[in-house]
Coordinates of C-alpha atoms in Angstrom, one line a residue:
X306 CA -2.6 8.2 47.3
X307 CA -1.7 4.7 48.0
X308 CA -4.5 4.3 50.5
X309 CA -6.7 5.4 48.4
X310 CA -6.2 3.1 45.2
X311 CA -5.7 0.1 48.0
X312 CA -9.7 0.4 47.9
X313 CA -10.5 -1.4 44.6
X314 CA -12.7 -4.0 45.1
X315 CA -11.3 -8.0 44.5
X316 CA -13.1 -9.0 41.4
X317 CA -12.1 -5.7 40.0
X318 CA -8.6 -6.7 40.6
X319 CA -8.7 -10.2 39.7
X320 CA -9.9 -8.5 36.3
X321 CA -7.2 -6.5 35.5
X322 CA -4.7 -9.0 37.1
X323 CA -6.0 -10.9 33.7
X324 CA -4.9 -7.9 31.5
X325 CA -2.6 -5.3 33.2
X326 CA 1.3 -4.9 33.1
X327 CA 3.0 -5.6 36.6
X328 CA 3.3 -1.5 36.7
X329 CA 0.0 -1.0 36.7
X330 CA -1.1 -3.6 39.2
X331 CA 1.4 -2.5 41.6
X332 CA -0.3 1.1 41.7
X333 CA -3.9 -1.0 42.4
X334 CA -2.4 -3.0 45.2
X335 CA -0.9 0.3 46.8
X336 CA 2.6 -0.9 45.8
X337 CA 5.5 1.5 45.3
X338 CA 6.7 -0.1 42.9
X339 CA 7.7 -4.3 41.5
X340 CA 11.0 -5.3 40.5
X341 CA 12.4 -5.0 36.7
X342 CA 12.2 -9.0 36.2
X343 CA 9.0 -9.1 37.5
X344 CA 8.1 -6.6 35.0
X345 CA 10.1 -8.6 32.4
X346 CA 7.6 -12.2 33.4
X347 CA 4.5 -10.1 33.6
X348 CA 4.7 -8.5 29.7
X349 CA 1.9 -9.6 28.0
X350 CA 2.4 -12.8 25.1
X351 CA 2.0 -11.3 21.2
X352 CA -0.1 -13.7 19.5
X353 CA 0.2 -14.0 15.9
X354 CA -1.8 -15.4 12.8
X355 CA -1.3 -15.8 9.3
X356 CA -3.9 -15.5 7.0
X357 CA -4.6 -17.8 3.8
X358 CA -2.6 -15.3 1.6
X359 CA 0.4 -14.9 3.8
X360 CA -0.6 -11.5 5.5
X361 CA 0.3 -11.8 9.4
X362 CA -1.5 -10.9 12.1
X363 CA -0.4 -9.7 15.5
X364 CA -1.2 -8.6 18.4
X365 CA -0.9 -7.7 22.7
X366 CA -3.7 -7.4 24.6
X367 CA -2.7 -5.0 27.6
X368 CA -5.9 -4.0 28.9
X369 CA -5.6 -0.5 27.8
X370 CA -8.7 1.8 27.6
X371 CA -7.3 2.7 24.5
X372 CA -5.7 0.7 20.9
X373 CA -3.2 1.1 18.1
X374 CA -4.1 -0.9 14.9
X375 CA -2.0 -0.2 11.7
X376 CA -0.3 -2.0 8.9
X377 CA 3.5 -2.4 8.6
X378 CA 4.7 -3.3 5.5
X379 CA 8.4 -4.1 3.6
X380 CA 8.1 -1.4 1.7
X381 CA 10.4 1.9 1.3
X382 CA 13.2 3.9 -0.4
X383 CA 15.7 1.0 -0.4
X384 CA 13.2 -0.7 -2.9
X385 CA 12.8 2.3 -5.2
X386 CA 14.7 3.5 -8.5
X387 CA 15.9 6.8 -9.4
X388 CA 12.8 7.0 -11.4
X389 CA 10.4 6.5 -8.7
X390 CA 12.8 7.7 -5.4
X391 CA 10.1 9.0 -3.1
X392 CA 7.3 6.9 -4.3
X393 CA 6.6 5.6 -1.1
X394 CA 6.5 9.0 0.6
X395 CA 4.3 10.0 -1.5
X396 CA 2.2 7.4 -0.9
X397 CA 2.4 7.7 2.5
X398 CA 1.2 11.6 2.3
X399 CA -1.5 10.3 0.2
X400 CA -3.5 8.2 2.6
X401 CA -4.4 11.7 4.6
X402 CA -6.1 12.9 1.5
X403 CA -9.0 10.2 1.4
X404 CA -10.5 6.7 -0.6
X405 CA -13.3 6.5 -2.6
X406 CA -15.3 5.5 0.1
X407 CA -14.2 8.2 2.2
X408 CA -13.0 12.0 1.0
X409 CA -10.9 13.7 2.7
X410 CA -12.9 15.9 4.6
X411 CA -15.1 12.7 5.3
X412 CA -12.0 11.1 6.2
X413 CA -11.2 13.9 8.9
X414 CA -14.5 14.0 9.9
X415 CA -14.6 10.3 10.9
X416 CA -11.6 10.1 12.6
X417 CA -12.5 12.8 14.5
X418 CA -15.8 11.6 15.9
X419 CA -14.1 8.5 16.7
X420 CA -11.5 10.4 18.9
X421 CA -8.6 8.5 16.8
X422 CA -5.1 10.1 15.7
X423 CA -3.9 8.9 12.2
X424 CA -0.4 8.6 11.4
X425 CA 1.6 7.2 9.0
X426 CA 5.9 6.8 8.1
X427 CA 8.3 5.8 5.8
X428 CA 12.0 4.5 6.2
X429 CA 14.2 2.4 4.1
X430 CA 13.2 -0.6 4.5
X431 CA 9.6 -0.5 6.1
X432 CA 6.3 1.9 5.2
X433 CA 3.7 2.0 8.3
X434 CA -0.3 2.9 8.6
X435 CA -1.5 3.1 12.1
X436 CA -4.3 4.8 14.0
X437 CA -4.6 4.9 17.7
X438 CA -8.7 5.1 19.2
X439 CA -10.5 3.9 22.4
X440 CA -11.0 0.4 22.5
X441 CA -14.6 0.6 22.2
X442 CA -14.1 2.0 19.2
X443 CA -12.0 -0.2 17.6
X444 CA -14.9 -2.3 15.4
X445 CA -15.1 0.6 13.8
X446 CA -11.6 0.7 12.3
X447 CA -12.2 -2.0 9.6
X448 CA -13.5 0.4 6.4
X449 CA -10.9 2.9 7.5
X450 CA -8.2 -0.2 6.8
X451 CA -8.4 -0.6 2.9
X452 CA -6.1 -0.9 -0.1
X453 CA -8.4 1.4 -1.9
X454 CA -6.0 5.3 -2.2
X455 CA -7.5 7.6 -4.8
X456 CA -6.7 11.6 -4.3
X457 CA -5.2 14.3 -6.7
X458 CA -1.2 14.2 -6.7
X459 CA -0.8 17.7 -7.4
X460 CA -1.5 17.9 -3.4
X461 CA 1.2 16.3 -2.8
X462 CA 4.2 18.2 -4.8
X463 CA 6.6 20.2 -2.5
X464 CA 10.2 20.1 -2.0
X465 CA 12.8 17.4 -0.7
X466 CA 16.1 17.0 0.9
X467 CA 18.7 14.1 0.7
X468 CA 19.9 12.2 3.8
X469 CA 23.7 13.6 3.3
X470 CA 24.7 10.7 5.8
X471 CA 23.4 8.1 4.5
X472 CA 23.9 9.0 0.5
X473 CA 27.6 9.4 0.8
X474 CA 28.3 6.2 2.8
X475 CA 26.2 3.8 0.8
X476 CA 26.6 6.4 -2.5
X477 CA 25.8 4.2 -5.5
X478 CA 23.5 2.2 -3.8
X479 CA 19.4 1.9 -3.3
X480 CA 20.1 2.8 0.7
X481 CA 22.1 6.3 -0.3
X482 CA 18.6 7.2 -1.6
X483 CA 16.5 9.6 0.1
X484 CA 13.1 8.5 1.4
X485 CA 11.2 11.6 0.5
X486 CA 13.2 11.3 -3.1
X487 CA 14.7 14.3 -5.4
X488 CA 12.5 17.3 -6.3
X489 CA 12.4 16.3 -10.0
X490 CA 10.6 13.0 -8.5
X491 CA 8.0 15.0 -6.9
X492 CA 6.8 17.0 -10.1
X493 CA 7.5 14.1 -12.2
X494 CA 5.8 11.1 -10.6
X495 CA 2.4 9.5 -12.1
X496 CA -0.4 7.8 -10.9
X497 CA 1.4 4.5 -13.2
X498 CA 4.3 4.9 -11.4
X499 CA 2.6 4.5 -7.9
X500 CA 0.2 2.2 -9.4
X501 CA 3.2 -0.3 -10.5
X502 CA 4.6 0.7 -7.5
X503 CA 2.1 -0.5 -4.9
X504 CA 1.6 -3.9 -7.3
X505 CA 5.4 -4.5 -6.8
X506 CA 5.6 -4.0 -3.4
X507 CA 2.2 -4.1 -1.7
X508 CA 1.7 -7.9 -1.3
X509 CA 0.1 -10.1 1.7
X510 CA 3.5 -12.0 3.0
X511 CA 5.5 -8.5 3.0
X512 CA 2.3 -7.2 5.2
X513 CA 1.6 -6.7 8.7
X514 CA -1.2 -6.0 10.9
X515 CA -0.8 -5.3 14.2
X516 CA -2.2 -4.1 17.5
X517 CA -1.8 -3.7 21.0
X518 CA -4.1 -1.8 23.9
X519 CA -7.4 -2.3 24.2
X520 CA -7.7 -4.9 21.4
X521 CA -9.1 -9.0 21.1
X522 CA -6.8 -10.9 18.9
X523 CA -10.0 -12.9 17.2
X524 CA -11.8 -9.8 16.3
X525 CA -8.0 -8.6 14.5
X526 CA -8.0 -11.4 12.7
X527 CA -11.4 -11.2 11.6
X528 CA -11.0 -7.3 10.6
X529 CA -7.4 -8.7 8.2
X530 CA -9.6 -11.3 6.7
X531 CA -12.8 -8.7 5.3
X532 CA -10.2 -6.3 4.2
X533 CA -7.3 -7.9 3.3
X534 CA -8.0 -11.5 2.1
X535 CA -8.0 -10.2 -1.6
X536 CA -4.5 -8.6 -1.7
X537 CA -2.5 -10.7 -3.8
X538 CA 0.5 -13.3 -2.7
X539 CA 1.6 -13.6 -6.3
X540 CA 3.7 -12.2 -9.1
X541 CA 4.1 -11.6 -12.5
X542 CA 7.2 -13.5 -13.6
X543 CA 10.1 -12.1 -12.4
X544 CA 9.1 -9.3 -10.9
X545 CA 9.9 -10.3 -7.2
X546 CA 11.7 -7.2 -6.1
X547 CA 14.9 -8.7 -4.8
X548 CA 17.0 -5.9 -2.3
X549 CA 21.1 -5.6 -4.0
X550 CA 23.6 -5.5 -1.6
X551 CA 24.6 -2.0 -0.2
X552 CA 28.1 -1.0 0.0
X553 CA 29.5 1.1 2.2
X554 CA 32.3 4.0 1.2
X555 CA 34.0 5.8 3.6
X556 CA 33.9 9.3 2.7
X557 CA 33.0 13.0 3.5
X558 CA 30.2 15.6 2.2
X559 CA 29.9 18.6 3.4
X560 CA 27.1 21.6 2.8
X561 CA 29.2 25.0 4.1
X562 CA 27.1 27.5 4.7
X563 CA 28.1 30.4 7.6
X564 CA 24.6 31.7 7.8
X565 CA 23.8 29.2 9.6
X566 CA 23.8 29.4 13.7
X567 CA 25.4 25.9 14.1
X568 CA 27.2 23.3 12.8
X569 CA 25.7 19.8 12.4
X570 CA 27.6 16.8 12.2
X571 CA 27.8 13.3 11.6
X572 CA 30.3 10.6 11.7
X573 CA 29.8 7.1 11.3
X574 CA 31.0 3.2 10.4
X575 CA 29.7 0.3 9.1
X576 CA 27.5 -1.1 11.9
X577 CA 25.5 -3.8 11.7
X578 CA 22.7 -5.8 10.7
X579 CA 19.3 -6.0 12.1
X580 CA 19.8 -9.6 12.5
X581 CA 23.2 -9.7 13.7
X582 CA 24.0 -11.4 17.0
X583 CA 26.7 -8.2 17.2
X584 CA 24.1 -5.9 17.5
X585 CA 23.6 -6.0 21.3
X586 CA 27.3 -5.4 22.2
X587 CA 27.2 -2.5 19.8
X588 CA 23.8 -1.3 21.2
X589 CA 25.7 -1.3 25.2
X590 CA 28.2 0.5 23.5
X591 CA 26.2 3.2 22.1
X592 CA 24.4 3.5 25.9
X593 CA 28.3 3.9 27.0
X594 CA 28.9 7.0 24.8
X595 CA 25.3 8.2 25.7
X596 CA 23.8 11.5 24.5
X597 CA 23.5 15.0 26.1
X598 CA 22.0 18.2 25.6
X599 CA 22.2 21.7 26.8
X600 CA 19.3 21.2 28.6
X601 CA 20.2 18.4 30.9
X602 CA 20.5 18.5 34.5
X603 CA 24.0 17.1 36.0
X604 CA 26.7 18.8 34.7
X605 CA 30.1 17.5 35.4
X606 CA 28.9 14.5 37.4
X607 CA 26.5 12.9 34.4
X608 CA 27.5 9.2 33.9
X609 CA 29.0 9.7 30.2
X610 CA 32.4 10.5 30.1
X611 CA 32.1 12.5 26.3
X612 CA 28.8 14.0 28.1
X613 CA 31.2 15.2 30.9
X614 CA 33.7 16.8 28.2
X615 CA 30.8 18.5 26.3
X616 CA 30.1 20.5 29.8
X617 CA 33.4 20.8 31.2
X618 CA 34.8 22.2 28.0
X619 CA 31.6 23.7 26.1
X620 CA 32.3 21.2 23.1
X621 CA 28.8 21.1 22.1
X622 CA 25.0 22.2 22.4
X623 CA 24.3 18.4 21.9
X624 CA 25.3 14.8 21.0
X625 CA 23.6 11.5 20.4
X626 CA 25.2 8.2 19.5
X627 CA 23.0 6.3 17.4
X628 CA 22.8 2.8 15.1
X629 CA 20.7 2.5 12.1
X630 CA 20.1 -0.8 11.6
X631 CA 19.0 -2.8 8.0
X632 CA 18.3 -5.9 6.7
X633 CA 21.8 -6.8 5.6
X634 CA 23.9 -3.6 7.0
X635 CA 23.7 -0.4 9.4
X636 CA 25.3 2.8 10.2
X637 CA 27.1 3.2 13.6
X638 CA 27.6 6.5 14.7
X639 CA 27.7 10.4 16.6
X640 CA 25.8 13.4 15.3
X641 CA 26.5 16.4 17.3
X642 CA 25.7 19.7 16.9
X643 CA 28.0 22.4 18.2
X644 CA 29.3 26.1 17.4
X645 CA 31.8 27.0 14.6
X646 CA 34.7 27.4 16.6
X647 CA 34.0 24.1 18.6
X648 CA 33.8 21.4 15.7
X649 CA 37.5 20.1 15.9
X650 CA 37.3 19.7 19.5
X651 CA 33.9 17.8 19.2
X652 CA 35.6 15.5 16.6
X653 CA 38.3 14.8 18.4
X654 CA 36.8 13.4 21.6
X655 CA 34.0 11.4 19.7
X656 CA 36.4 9.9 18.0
X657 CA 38.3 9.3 21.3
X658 CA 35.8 8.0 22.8
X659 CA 35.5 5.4 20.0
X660 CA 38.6 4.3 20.7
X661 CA 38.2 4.0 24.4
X662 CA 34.9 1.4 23.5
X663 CA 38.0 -0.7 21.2
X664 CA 40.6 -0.7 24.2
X665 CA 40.5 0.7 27.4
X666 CA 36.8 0.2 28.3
X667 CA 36.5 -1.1 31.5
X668 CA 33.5 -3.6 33.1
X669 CA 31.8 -0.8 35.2
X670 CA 31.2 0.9 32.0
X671 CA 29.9 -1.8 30.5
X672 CA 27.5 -2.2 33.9
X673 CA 26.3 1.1 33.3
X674 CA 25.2 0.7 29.5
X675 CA 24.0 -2.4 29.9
X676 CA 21.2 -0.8 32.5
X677 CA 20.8 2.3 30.4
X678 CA 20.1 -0.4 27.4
X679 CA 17.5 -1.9 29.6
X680 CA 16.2 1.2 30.7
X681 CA 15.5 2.1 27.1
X682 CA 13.9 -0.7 25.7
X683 CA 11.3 -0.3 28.4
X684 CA 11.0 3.0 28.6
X685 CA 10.4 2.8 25.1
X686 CA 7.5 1.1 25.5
X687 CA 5.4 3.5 26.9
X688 CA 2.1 3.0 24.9
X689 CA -0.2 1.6 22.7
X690 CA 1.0 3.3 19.4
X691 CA 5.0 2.4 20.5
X692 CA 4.3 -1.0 21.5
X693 CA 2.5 -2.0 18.0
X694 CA 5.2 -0.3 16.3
X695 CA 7.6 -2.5 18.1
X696 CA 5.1 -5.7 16.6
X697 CA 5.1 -4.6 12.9
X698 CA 8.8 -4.1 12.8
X699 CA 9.7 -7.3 14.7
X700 CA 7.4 -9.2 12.9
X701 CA 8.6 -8.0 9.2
X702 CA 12.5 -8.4 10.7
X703 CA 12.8 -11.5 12.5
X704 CA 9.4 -13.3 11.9
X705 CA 8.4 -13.3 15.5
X706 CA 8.2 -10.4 18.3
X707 CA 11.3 -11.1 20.2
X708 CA 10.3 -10.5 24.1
X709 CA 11.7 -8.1 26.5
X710 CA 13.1 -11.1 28.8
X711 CA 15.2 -12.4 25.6
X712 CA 16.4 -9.1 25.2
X713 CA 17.2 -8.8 28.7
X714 CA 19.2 -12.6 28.4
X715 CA 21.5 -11.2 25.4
X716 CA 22.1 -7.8 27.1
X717 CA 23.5 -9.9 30.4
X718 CA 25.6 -11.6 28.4
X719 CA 27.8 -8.6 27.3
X720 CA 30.8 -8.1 28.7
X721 CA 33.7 -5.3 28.3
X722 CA 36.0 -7.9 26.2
X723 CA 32.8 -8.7 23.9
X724 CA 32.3 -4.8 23.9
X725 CA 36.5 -4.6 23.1
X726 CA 36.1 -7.4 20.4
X727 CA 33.4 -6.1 18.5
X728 CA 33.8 -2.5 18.8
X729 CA 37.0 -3.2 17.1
X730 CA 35.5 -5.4 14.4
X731 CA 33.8 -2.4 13.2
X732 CA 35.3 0.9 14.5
X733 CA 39.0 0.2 14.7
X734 CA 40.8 1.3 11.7
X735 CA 38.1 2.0 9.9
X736 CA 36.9 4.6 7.2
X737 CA 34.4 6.6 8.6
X738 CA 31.3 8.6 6.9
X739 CA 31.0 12.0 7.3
X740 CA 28.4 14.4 6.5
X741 CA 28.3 18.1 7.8
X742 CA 25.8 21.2 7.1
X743 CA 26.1 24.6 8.1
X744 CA 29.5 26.8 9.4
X745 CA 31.8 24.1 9.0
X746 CA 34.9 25.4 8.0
X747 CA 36.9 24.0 10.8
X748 CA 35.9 20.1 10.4
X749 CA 39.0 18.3 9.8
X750 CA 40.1 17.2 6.8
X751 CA 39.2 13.5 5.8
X752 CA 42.5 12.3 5.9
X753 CA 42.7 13.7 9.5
X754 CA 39.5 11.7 10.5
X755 CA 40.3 8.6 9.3
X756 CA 43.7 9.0 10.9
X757 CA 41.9 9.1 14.2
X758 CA 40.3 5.8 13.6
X759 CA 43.2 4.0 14.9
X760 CA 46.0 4.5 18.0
X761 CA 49.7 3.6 17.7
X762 CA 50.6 1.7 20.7
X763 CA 52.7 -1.0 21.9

């Protein structure tokens, strides 16, 4: 196979060379593969522009035969009310159904022809729009982009659940509230409410366009400023939603039901913020812990030592250490799902293997989460649609699309004391936050748990 893609001709090559990743020229030159800081110098620059109004613009030409364009805004459940919890979903669901311009069977019927795949999401703090097409049809993208949403609401009725984790550690607060909202929301909502909604929220400066693939940066620009000059920078009086601080409560819920096959669980601390400079130590530390499931190769010789455990001992079916990051705060922690008779064992080592991460971690752990860390962000990557993603959320959270090489720079700079120091600042003697569905008579009780948080030693 090498020989064979060896034969593309020079001007060819000195074409892509212009546009390609370092990956993808080494497979043209009949490489085997280049080096991970050669794929670090070779990422392509994101280019942004803001438009009169404050909207941004922003975008990564790779070279792709295909593009991702969508619109990223700061806009979610965090910035609802319990009157209108889940007004952004619904939104969200909404912009399937069709425009004025555009029915939905029109709608479908457009997309289609075009090849494209429409998606849309909603988290706490960010609401996102995309579609991903072939670059040559990308000019045809700019009446699909529009603030016009008009579509009956009864479509949209159904039922919800509440993110147990999060609404009993930030319980009392806008980020304990679920993003698809309470039932009663669903029935209840109006076309005012969303109306008022999308005039509180919806505004140029909280607003991002991006791209990447197959896309020119000029011709972005042009397509924000035909359909989005007119969305408005202003607001009436005081009505510039302003996010409350969150505070977190270490506490427990729990949903018992033994119909259920297995039990999953969640525990978790304070983590933090998206901005913080602790979140790369904490990130390492997560890599450290790892994940595992059932249906991984490896065994007894996989890298993470809870992984190990989970085998060796048949703790669990799976485990995944995670961080939740926010604008102000974050939740650090390990959901794992397991079988009835398993759940205090489970516990017990994730919480041990907190407490490892605040002491006795050494530097060849460290090592080995810093590379999985770097493995991840560029595995991560892998596409058009994950790669604009990666530009709307930057851009709405730090102002800029912080490169891989940076990335890489803070990563190197972790060691196993800045892992012991800040692992401690927010897992050591702390109150935890758990929440647990199914056959869960054997979780601990609270006071057990947060009795774990700590050892006695001299």
């Amino acid at each position: 196979m090498a020989a064979s893609v060896c034969r593309v001709g020079t001007t060819v090559g000195r074409a892509l060379a212009k546009n390609r990743s370092p990956i993808l020229l080494s497979l043209r030159r009949g490489q085997s593969s280049v080096s991970y800081a050669q794929s670090l110098a070779g990422a392509p620059e994101t280019r942004l522009t803001a438009l009169d109004n404050g909207l941004r613009v922003a975008s990564e030409e790779t070279g792709h035969a295909t593009c991702t364009v969508g619109l990223w805004i700061s806009a979610g459940s965090r910035y609802e009310n319990e009157k209108n919890n889940g007004a952004g979903f619904f939104l969200e669901h909404m912009a399937f159904k069709g425009t004025k311009k555009y029915p939905q069977t029109a709608l479908e019927q457009q997309v289609e022809s075009m090849g494209a795949h429409l998606n849309a999401y909603t988290s706490r703090e960010h609401t996102a729009y995309y579609m991903k097409t072939l670059k040559k049809s990308f000019g045809k993208l700019r009446d699909r982009f529009s603030s016009d949403s008009s579509c009956t609401f009864d479509q949209q009725r159904g039922e919800v659940c509440l993110d147990l984790l999060h609404a009993t550690a930030f319980q009392g607060t806008p980020l304990g509230q679920s993003v698809l909202g309470p039932s009663k929301n669903a029935r209840s909502l109006t076309r005012e409410n969303l109306v008022d909604y999308i005039n509180s929220h919806y505004k140029a400066p909280r607003m991002v366009l991006a791209a990447a693939g197959g896309v020119n940066h000029e011709e972005l620009v042009g397509l924000a400023k035909s359909n989005f000059s007119g969305i408005s920078f202003e607001y009436e009086g005081d009505a510039v939603p302003v996010l409350s601080p969150c505070r977190f409560t270490g506490s427990d819920i729990r949903m018992r039901d033994d119909g259920f096959p297995l039990a999953h669980i969640a525990i978790a601390v304070e983590g933090a913020s998206v901005t913080s400079p602790d979140i790369v130590p904490l990130m390492v530390a997560n890599c450290i812990i790892g994940s595992y499931d059932l249906t991984y190769g490896g065994g007894k010789h996989l890298s993470s030592r809870l992984a190990r455990l989970a085998v060796e001992a048949n703790l669990c079916h799976s485990f995944q250490a995670f961080h939740s990051s926010y604008s102000d705060t974050g939740l650090m922690g390990i959901y794992f799902v397991t079988d009835k008779n398993s759940i205090e064992d489970m516990m017990h080592w994730s919480q041990n293997a907190w407490m490892n991460l605040c002491t006795t971690v050494t530097e060849s752990d460290v090592t080995r989460g810093k590379n999985a860390l770097k493995a991840s962000l560029v595995g991560q990557l892998n596409g058009t649609t994950p790669i604009c993603d990666d530009i709307g959320r930057h851009i709405l959270n730090y102002g800029r699309r912080i490169p891989l090489a940076e990335w890489d720079a803070r990563i190197d700079a972790v060691t196993a004391n800045v892992v012991r120091d800040v692992c401690t600042k927010y897992i050591y003697d702390k109150c935890p936050a758990v929440a647990a569905v199914g056959p869960v008579e054997q979780l601990p009780d609270y006071n057990r748990m947060r009795s774990a948080m700590y050892w006695l030693r001299f």
